[in-house]
CSV table of C-alpha atoms and ligand atoms in Angstrom, one decimal:
chain,number,residue,atom,x,y,z
E,1,UNK,CA,134.8,-32.1,187.0
E,2,UNK,CA,134.9,-35.7,185.8
E,3,UNK,CA,132.1,-37.9,187.2
E,4,UNK,CA,132.3,-39.8,190.5
E,5,UNK,CA,129.9,-42.6,189.4
E,6,UNK,CA,130.1,-44.0,185.9
E,7,UNK,CA,128.3,-46.6,183.9
E,8,UNK,CA,128.7,-47.7,180.4
E,9,UNK,CA,127.1,-49.9,177.7
E,10,UNK,CA,124.0,-50.1,175.6
E,11,UNK,CA,121.7,-47.1,175.1
E,12,UNK,CA,118.3,-47.9,173.7
E,13,UNK,CA,114.8,-46.6,173.2
E,14,UNK,CA,111.9,-48.8,174.1
E,15,UNK,CA,108.7,-48.8,172.1
E,16,UNK,CA,105.9,-50.5,174.1
E,17,UNK,CA,102.6,-52.0,173.3
E,18,UNK,CA,100.0,-50.0,175.3
E,19,UNK,CA,97.7,-53.0,175.9
E,20,UNK,CA,98.7,-56.5,177.2
E,21,UNK,CA,98.2,-59.7,175.2
E,22,UNK,CA,98.6,-58.0,171.7
E,23,UNK,CA,101.5,-59.9,170.0
E,24,UNK,CA,103.9,-57.9,167.9
E,25,UNK,CA,102.6,-59.7,164.8
E,26,UNK,CA,99.2,-58.2,165.2
E,27,UNK,CA,99.0,-55.5,162.4
E,28,UNK,CA,97.8,-52.1,163.5
E,29,UNK,CA,98.3,-52.6,167.3
E,30,UNK,CA,99.2,-49.5,169.2
E,31,UNK,CA,102.7,-48.8,170.5
E,32,UNK,CA,103.8,-45.9,172.8
E,33,UNK,CA,107.3,-44.4,172.9
E,34,UNK,CA,110.1,-43.7,172.6
E,35,UNK,CA,111.2,-44.3,176.2
E,36,UNK,CA,114.9,-43.9,176.9
E,37,UNK,CA,116.3,-47.3,178.1
E,38,UNK,CA,119.1,-49.8,178.2
E,39,UNK,CA,120.0,-51.5,181.5
E,40,UNK,CA,123.1,-49.4,182.3
E,41,UNK,CA,121.3,-46.2,181.3
E,42,UNK,CA,118.4,-47.0,183.6
E,43,UNK,CA,120.9,-47.5,186.4
E,44,UNK,CA,122.7,-44.2,185.9
E,45,UNK,CA,119.5,-42.3,185.6
E,46,UNK,CA,118.3,-43.7,189.0
E,47,UNK,CA,121.7,-42.9,190.5
E,48,UNK,CA,121.5,-39.3,189.2
E,49,UNK,CA,118.0,-38.6,190.6
E,50,UNK,CA,118.8,-40.2,194.0
E,51,UNK,CA,122.2,-38.5,194.3
E,52,UNK,CA,121.0,-34.9,194.3
E,53,UNK,CA,121.1,-34.4,198.1
E,54,UNK,CA,124.6,-36.0,198.2
E,55,UNK,CA,126.0,-33.8,195.4
E,56,UNK,CA,127.5,-36.9,193.6
E,57,UNK,CA,128.2,-36.5,189.9
E,58,UNK,CA,127.4,-39.0,187.2
E,59,UNK,CA,128.5,-39.8,183.7
E,60,UNK,CA,127.8,-42.4,181.0
E,61,UNK,CA,129.9,-43.9,178.2
E,62,UNK,CA,127.9,-45.2,175.3
E,63,UNK,CA,126.8,-44.9,171.7
E,64,UNK,CA,123.6,-43.6,169.9
E,65,UNK,CA,122.7,-43.2,166.3
E,66,UNK,CA,122.4,-39.8,164.6
E,67,UNK,CA,118.6,-39.5,165.0
E,68,UNK,CA,115.9,-38.2,167.3
E,69,UNK,CA,115.6,-41.4,169.3
E,70,UNK,CA,119.2,-40.7,170.3
E,71,UNK,CA,118.3,-37.1,171.1
E,72,UNK,CA,115.5,-38.4,173.5
E,73,UNK,CA,118.1,-40.3,175.5
E,74,UNK,CA,120.4,-37.3,175.7
E,75,UNK,CA,117.5,-35.0,176.7
E,76,UNK,CA,116.6,-37.3,179.6
E,77,UNK,CA,120.2,-37.6,180.8
E,78,UNK,CA,120.8,-33.8,180.6
E,79,UNK,CA,117.5,-33.2,182.4
E,80,UNK,CA,118.8,-35.5,185.2
E,81,UNK,CA,122.3,-33.9,185.2
E,82,UNK,CA,124.2,-36.9,183.8
E,83,UNK,CA,127.3,-36.0,181.9
E,84,UNK,CA,126.8,-37.0,178.3
E,85,UNK,CA,130.2,-35.9,176.9
E,86,UNK,CA,131.3,-39.5,176.4
E,87,UNK,CA,128.2,-40.5,174.4
E,88,UNK,CA,129.3,-41.0,170.9
E,89,UNK,CA,127.1,-40.6,167.9
E,90,UNK,CA,127.6,-43.4,165.3
E,91,UNK,CA,126.9,-41.9,161.9
E,92,UNK,CA,125.7,-44.9,159.9
E,93,UNK,CA,123.5,-46.7,162.4
E,94,UNK,CA,120.2,-45.9,164.1
E,95,UNK,CA,119.9,-45.7,167.8
E,96,UNK,CA,119.1,-49.1,169.3
E,97,UNK,CA,115.4,-50.0,169.6
E,98,UNK,CA,113.6,-52.6,171.8
E,99,UNK,CA,109.9,-53.2,171.0
E,100,UNK,CA,108.3,-54.6,174.2
E,101,UNK,CA,105.0,-56.4,174.7
E,102,UNK,CA,103.5,-57.7,177.9
E,103,UNK,CA,101.1,-60.6,178.5
E,104,UNK,CA,98.6,-61.0,181.5
E,105,UNK,CA,100.7,-63.9,182.9
E,106,UNK,CA,103.6,-61.5,183.4
E,107,UNK,CA,105.7,-62.7,180.4
E,108,UNK,CA,107.1,-60.2,178.0
E,109,UNK,CA,108.4,-60.3,174.4
E,110,UNK,CA,111.1,-58.2,172.8
E,111,UNK,CA,112.0,-57.5,169.3
E,112,UNK,CA,115.4,-56.0,169.4
E,113,UNK,CA,117.1,-53.9,166.8
E,114,UNK,CA,120.6,-53.3,168.2
E,115,UNK,CA,121.6,-50.5,165.8
E,116,UNK,CA,124.3,-48.4,167.4
E,117,UNK,CA,123.7,-49.9,170.9
E,118,UNK,CA,126.6,-52.4,170.7
E,119,UNK,CA,129.1,-50.1,169.0
E,120,UNK,CA,131.0,-49.0,172.1
E,121,UNK,CA,134.6,-49.8,171.7
E,122,UNK,CA,137.6,-49.8,174.1
E,123,UNK,CA,139.0,-46.7,172.3
E,124,UNK,CA,136.1,-44.8,173.8
E,125,UNK,CA,137.3,-45.7,177.4
E,126,UNK,CA,139.4,-42.7,178.1
E,127,UNK,CA,141.6,-42.8,181.3
E,128,UNK,CA,141.2,-39.1,182.1
E,129,UNK,CA,137.4,-39.5,182.4
E,130,UNK,CA,138.0,-41.8,185.5
E,131,UNK,CA,140.1,-39.3,187.5
E,132,UNK,CA,137.3,-38.9,190.2
E,133,UNK,CA,135.9,-42.4,190.0
E,134,UNK,CA,134.2,-43.7,193.2
E,135,UNK,CA,131.8,-46.3,191.8
E,136,UNK,CA,131.6,-48.1,188.4
E,137,UNK,CA,128.6,-50.2,187.5
E,138,UNK,CA,128.6,-53.1,184.9
E,139,UNK,CA,125.6,-54.8,183.4
E,140,UNK,CA,125.7,-58.4,182.1
E,141,UNK,CA,123.7,-57.2,179.1
E,142,UNK,CA,126.7,-54.9,178.1
E,143,UNK,CA,129.0,-57.9,178.3
E,144,UNK,CA,126.8,-59.9,175.9
E,145,UNK,CA,125.6,-57.3,173.3
E,146,UNK,CA,129.0,-57.3,171.4
E,147,UNK,CA,132.6,-58.3,171.9
E,148,UNK,CA,133.7,-54.6,171.7
E,149,UNK,CA,131.1,-53.6,174.4
E,150,UNK,CA,132.4,-56.4,176.6
E,151,UNK,CA,136.0,-55.4,176.1
E,152,UNK,CA,135.1,-51.8,176.9
E,153,UNK,CA,133.6,-52.9,180.2
E,154,UNK,CA,136.7,-55.0,181.1
E,155,UNK,CA,138.9,-52.0,180.2
E,156,UNK,CA,136.8,-49.6,182.3
E,157,UNK,CA,137.2,-51.9,185.4
E,158,UNK,CA,141.0,-52.0,185.0
E,159,UNK,CA,141.3,-48.3,184.6
E,160,UNK,CA,138.9,-47.5,187.5
E,161,UNK,CA,140.9,-49.9,189.7
E,162,UNK,CA,144.2,-48.5,188.7
E,163,UNK,CA,143.2,-44.9,189.4
E,164,UNK,CA,141.3,-45.7,192.6
E,165,UNK,CA,142.1,-49.0,194.2
E,166,UNK,CA,139.2,-48.5,196.6
E,167,UNK,CA,136.7,-48.0,193.7
E,168,UNK,CA,133.3,-49.7,194.3
E,169,UNK,CA,132.6,-52.1,191.4
E,170,UNK,CA,129.0,-53.2,191.2
E,171,UNK,CA,127.7,-55.8,188.8
E,172,UNK,CA,124.2,-56.8,187.8
E,173,UNK,CA,124.5,-60.1,185.9
E,174,UNK,CA,121.2,-59.5,184.0
E,175,UNK,CA,121.8,-62.4,181.7
E,176,UNK,CA,119.2,-65.1,181.1
E,177,UNK,CA,119.8,-68.6,179.9
E,178,UNK,CA,117.3,-68.1,177.1
E,179,UNK,CA,119.5,-65.3,175.7
E,180,UNK,CA,122.9,-67.0,176.2
E,181,UNK,CA,124.2,-70.5,177.1
E,182,UNK,CA,125.3,-71.0,180.6
E,183,UNK,CA,128.9,-71.7,179.8
E,184,UNK,CA,129.2,-68.3,178.0
E,185,UNK,CA,127.4,-66.5,180.8
E,186,UNK,CA,129.9,-67.9,183.4
E,187,UNK,CA,132.9,-67.2,181.1
E,188,UNK,CA,132.1,-63.6,180.3
E,189,UNK,CA,131.0,-62.8,183.9
E,190,UNK,CA,134.1,-64.2,185.5
E,191,UNK,CA,136.5,-61.3,185.0
E,192,UNK,CA,133.9,-58.9,186.3
E,193,UNK,CA,132.8,-61.1,189.2
E,194,UNK,CA,136.4,-61.4,190.4
E,195,UNK,CA,136.5,-57.6,190.8
E,196,UNK,CA,133.0,-57.0,192.1
E,197,UNK,CA,132.3,-55.4,195.5
E,198,UNK,CA,128.5,-55.5,195.3
E,199,UNK,CA,126.6,-58.1,193.1
E,200,UNK,CA,122.9,-57.6,192.3
E,201,UNK,CA,121.5,-60.9,191.1
E,202,UNK,CA,118.0,-62.3,190.8
E,203,UNK,CA,117.5,-65.8,192.3
E,204,UNK,CA,118.1,-67.5,188.9
E,205,UNK,CA,121.2,-65.4,188.2
E,206,UNK,CA,122.7,-66.2,191.6
E,207,UNK,CA,122.1,-70.0,191.0
E,208,UNK,CA,123.7,-69.8,187.6
E,209,UNK,CA,126.8,-67.9,188.8
E,210,UNK,CA,127.3,-70.1,191.8
E,211,UNK,CA,126.5,-73.4,190.0
E,212,UNK,CA,124.1,-74.3,192.9
E,213,UNK,CA,120.4,-75.0,192.5
E,214,UNK,CA,119.3,-73.3,195.7
E,215,UNK,CA,119.1,-69.5,195.9
E,216,UNK,CA,120.1,-69.1,199.5
E,217,UNK,CA,123.1,-71.4,199.3
E,218,UNK,CA,124.1,-69.8,196.0
E,219,UNK,CA,124.1,-66.3,197.5
E,220,UNK,CA,126.1,-67.6,200.5
E,221,UNK,CA,128.7,-69.2,198.2
E,222,UNK,CA,129.0,-66.1,196.1
E,223,UNK,CA,129.8,-64.0,199.1
E,224,UNK,CA,132.5,-66.6,200.1
E,225,UNK,CA,134.2,-66.7,196.8
E,226,UNK,CA,134.1,-63.1,195.5
E,227,UNK,CA,131.9,-60.1,196.1
E,228,UNK,CA,131.8,-58.5,199.6
E,229,UNK,CA,128.1,-58.0,199.3
E,230,UNK,CA,125.4,-59.9,197.4
E,231,UNK,CA,122.0,-58.2,197.1
E,232,UNK,CA,119.4,-60.7,196.0
E,233,UNK,CA,116.5,-59.0,194.2
E,234,UNK,CA,113.1,-60.7,194.8
E,235,UNK,CA,110.5,-58.6,192.9
E,236,UNK,CA,107.5,-57.7,195.1
E,237,UNK,CA,109.1,-59.5,198.0
E,238,UNK,CA,111.9,-57.0,198.3
E,239,UNK,CA,115.5,-58.1,198.7
E,240,UNK,CA,117.9,-60.0,200.9
E,241,UNK,CA,121.4,-58.8,201.6
E,242,UNK,CA,124.3,-61.2,202.2
E,243,UNK,CA,127.5,-59.7,203.4
E,244,UNK,CA,130.9,-61.2,204.2
E,245,UNK,CA,131.0,-59.0,207.3
E,246,UNK,CA,127.7,-60.2,208.8
E,247,UNK,CA,126.9,-63.7,210.0
E,248,UNK,CA,123.2,-63.6,209.0
E,249,UNK,CA,121.6,-62.3,205.9
E,250,UNK,CA,119.2,-59.3,206.2
E,251,UNK,CA,115.7,-59.7,204.6
E,252,UNK,CA,114.0,-56.5,203.7
E,253,UNK,CA,110.3,-56.6,202.7
E,254,UNK,CA,109.1,-54.9,199.5
E,255,UNK,CA,106.5,-52.2,199.4
E,256,UNK,CA,102.9,-53.0,198.4
E,257,UNK,CA,102.2,-51.2,195.1
E,258,UNK,CA,100.2,-51.8,191.9
E,259,UNK,CA,102.5,-53.1,189.3
E,260,UNK,CA,102.0,-51.4,185.9
E,261,UNK,CA,105.4,-52.1,184.2
E,262,UNK,CA,108.2,-54.0,185.9
E,263,UNK,CA,110.9,-53.2,183.2
E,264,UNK,CA,113.8,-51.4,184.7
E,265,UNK,CA,112.9,-52.1,188.4
E,266,UNK,CA,116.1,-54.1,189.0
E,267,UNK,CA,118.3,-51.5,187.3
E,268,UNK,CA,116.7,-48.6,189.2
E,269,UNK,CA,117.0,-50.6,192.5
E,270,UNK,CA,120.8,-51.1,191.8
E,271,UNK,CA,121.3,-47.3,191.4
E,272,UNK,CA,119.5,-46.5,194.7
E,273,UNK,CA,121.4,-49.2,196.6
E,274,UNK,CA,124.8,-47.7,195.5
E,275,UNK,CA,123.7,-44.2,196.6
E,276,UNK,CA,122.6,-45.5,200.1
E,277,UNK,CA,125.9,-47.5,200.4
E,278,UNK,CA,128.1,-44.5,199.5
E,279,UNK,CA,126.1,-42.4,202.0
E,280,UNK,CA,127.2,-44.9,204.7
E,281,UNK,CA,123.8,-46.0,205.8
E,282,UNK,CA,123.0,-49.3,207.6
E,283,UNK,CA,122.0,-52.2,205.4
E,284,UNK,CA,118.4,-52.1,206.6
E,285,UNK,CA,118.0,-48.5,205.4
E,286,UNK,CA,119.8,-49.0,202.1
E,287,UNK,CA,117.6,-52.1,201.3
E,288,UNK,CA,114.4,-50.2,202.2
E,289,UNK,CA,115.5,-47.2,200.1
E,290,UNK,CA,116.3,-49.4,197.1
E,291,UNK,CA,113.0,-51.3,197.5
E,292,UNK,CA,111.1,-48.0,197.5
E,293,UNK,CA,112.8,-46.9,194.3
E,294,UNK,CA,112.0,-50.3,192.7
E,295,UNK,CA,108.4,-50.1,193.9
E,296,UNK,CA,107.9,-46.6,192.5
E,297,UNK,CA,109.4,-47.8,189.2
E,298,UNK,CA,106.9,-50.6,188.8
E,299,UNK,CA,104.0,-48.2,189.3
E,300,UNK,CA,105.3,-46.2,186.3
E,301,UNK,CA,104.9,-47.0,182.6
E,302,UNK,CA,108.3,-46.9,180.9
E,303,UNK,CA,111.8,-48.0,182.0
E,304,UNK,CA,112.9,-44.8,183.6
E,305,UNK,CA,111.0,-42.6,186.0
E,306,UNK,CA,111.2,-39.0,187.1
E,307,UNK,CA,110.8,-39.9,190.8
E,308,UNK,CA,112.8,-37.7,193.2
E,309,UNK,CA,114.7,-38.5,196.4
E,310,UNK,CA,111.9,-36.7,198.4
E,311,UNK,CA,109.2,-38.9,196.8
E,312,UNK,CA,111.2,-42.0,197.7
E,313,UNK,CA,111.5,-40.9,201.4
E,314,UNK,CA,107.8,-40.2,201.4
E,315,UNK,CA,107.0,-43.8,200.4
E,316,UNK,CA,109.4,-45.0,203.0
E,317,UNK,CA,107.8,-42.9,205.8
E,318,UNK,CA,104.2,-43.8,204.7
E,319,UNK,CA,104.5,-47.6,205.4
A,401,ATP,P1,114.7,-56.7,186.0
A,401,ATP,O1,116.0,-57.2,185.6
A,401,ATP,O2,113.6,-57.3,185.1
A,401,ATP,O3,114.5,-55.2,186.2
A,401,ATP,P2,115.3,-57.9,188.6
A,401,ATP,O4,115.2,-59.3,188.7
A,401,ATP,O5,116.7,-57.3,188.4
A,401,ATP,O6,114.4,-57.4,187.4
A,401,ATP,P3,113.3,-57.3,190.5
A,401,ATP,O7,113.5,-58.2,191.7
A,401,ATP,O8,112.2,-57.7,189.6
A,401,ATP,O9,114.7,-57.1,189.8
A,401,ATP,O10,113.0,-55.9,191.0
A,401,ATP,C1,113.9,-55.1,191.7
A,401,ATP,C2,113.4,-54.5,192.9
A,401,ATP,O11,112.2,-53.7,192.6
A,401,ATP,C3,112.8,-55.5,193.9
A,401,ATP,O12,113.9,-56.0,194.7
A,401,ATP,C4,111.8,-54.7,194.7
A,401,ATP,O13,112.5,-53.9,195.6
A,401,ATP,C5,111.2,-53.8,193.6
A,401,ATP,N1,110.1,-54.4,193.0
A,401,ATP,C6,110.0,-55.2,191.8
A,401,ATP,N2,108.8,-55.6,191.6
A,401,ATP,C7,108.0,-55.1,192.5
A,401,ATP,C8,106.6,-55.1,192.9
A,401,ATP,N3,105.7,-55.8,192.1
A,401,ATP,N4,106.1,-54.5,194.0
A,401,ATP,C9,107.0,-53.8,194.8
A,401,ATP,N5,108.3,-53.7,194.6
A,401,ATP,C10,108.8,-54.3,193.5
A,402,MG,MG1,117.8,-57.6,186.7
């Protein structure tokens, strides 16, 4: 059966400095990895692990190199029951690699070798694969990594909408002004934003997309002009949900945990939120569930976790 929830875009492995404050230029410093990664990949892995009780199927469309880094991503996806039949191996490129390094002040530095990560092309977006589509997730990073990846995302949205007009399109605009100029961010996000049901911005991303320098006002404006729901991600402070069907926003506190590695928290959060939403839960429960998934992620070293639905419920019940 073709998957009900699909995501697409860059597949990467992450290689991480074990210790903080050791710049990449320091010769002989120790790295750990590979860790399967890439924002849309972290999303789909979170969806797959959280969807088990609901028997929802998942699939991913992307590109890896013909190497063992690529194999490590496929292994993780297979382990979590994600369909990998649409992951293409690019013969003459290595799998994408991000070298990641943290500092005590919370800042991080990447060295990024794109390799095969941006090689997805619209030819790979096959209509048949979307025959059971319920939800499609797009990441801003997949719109910016290459033109062909961006066109693939736009095509996937059009196909998904034509096959199922009720399809849930979710969008995490994980684009930062230091990566791309504001005008380009707005331009490439627009075709997705217009078709988005649920938007998952951080405060800065909401301000950029709305063109307003006030997070709350920006989220309210976004709900007025486009997405039905805007879920503002607020790190350790949890999230706030703005909905066109509710007069007041809903603030949901985060869980108190020791942060080891924040990479992937936002993407994991998005995946959990979509599962709660499709399950038909109240916003309070969905937000708490997604906060719990994000909190368990930051306790874990590496962008993807192995946390189960039961472990998430346990955290929710314990506090
Ligand atoms: P990124 O794109 O770097 O993953 P983001 O801005 O998309 O980040 P965050 O707000 O950093 O997303 O994190 C997503 C969610 O994970 C938060 O809304 C919260 O529920 C949870 N979370 C993140 N950091 C922490 C933390 N230190 N303690 C508890 N929960 C956290
Ligand atoms: Mg994010």
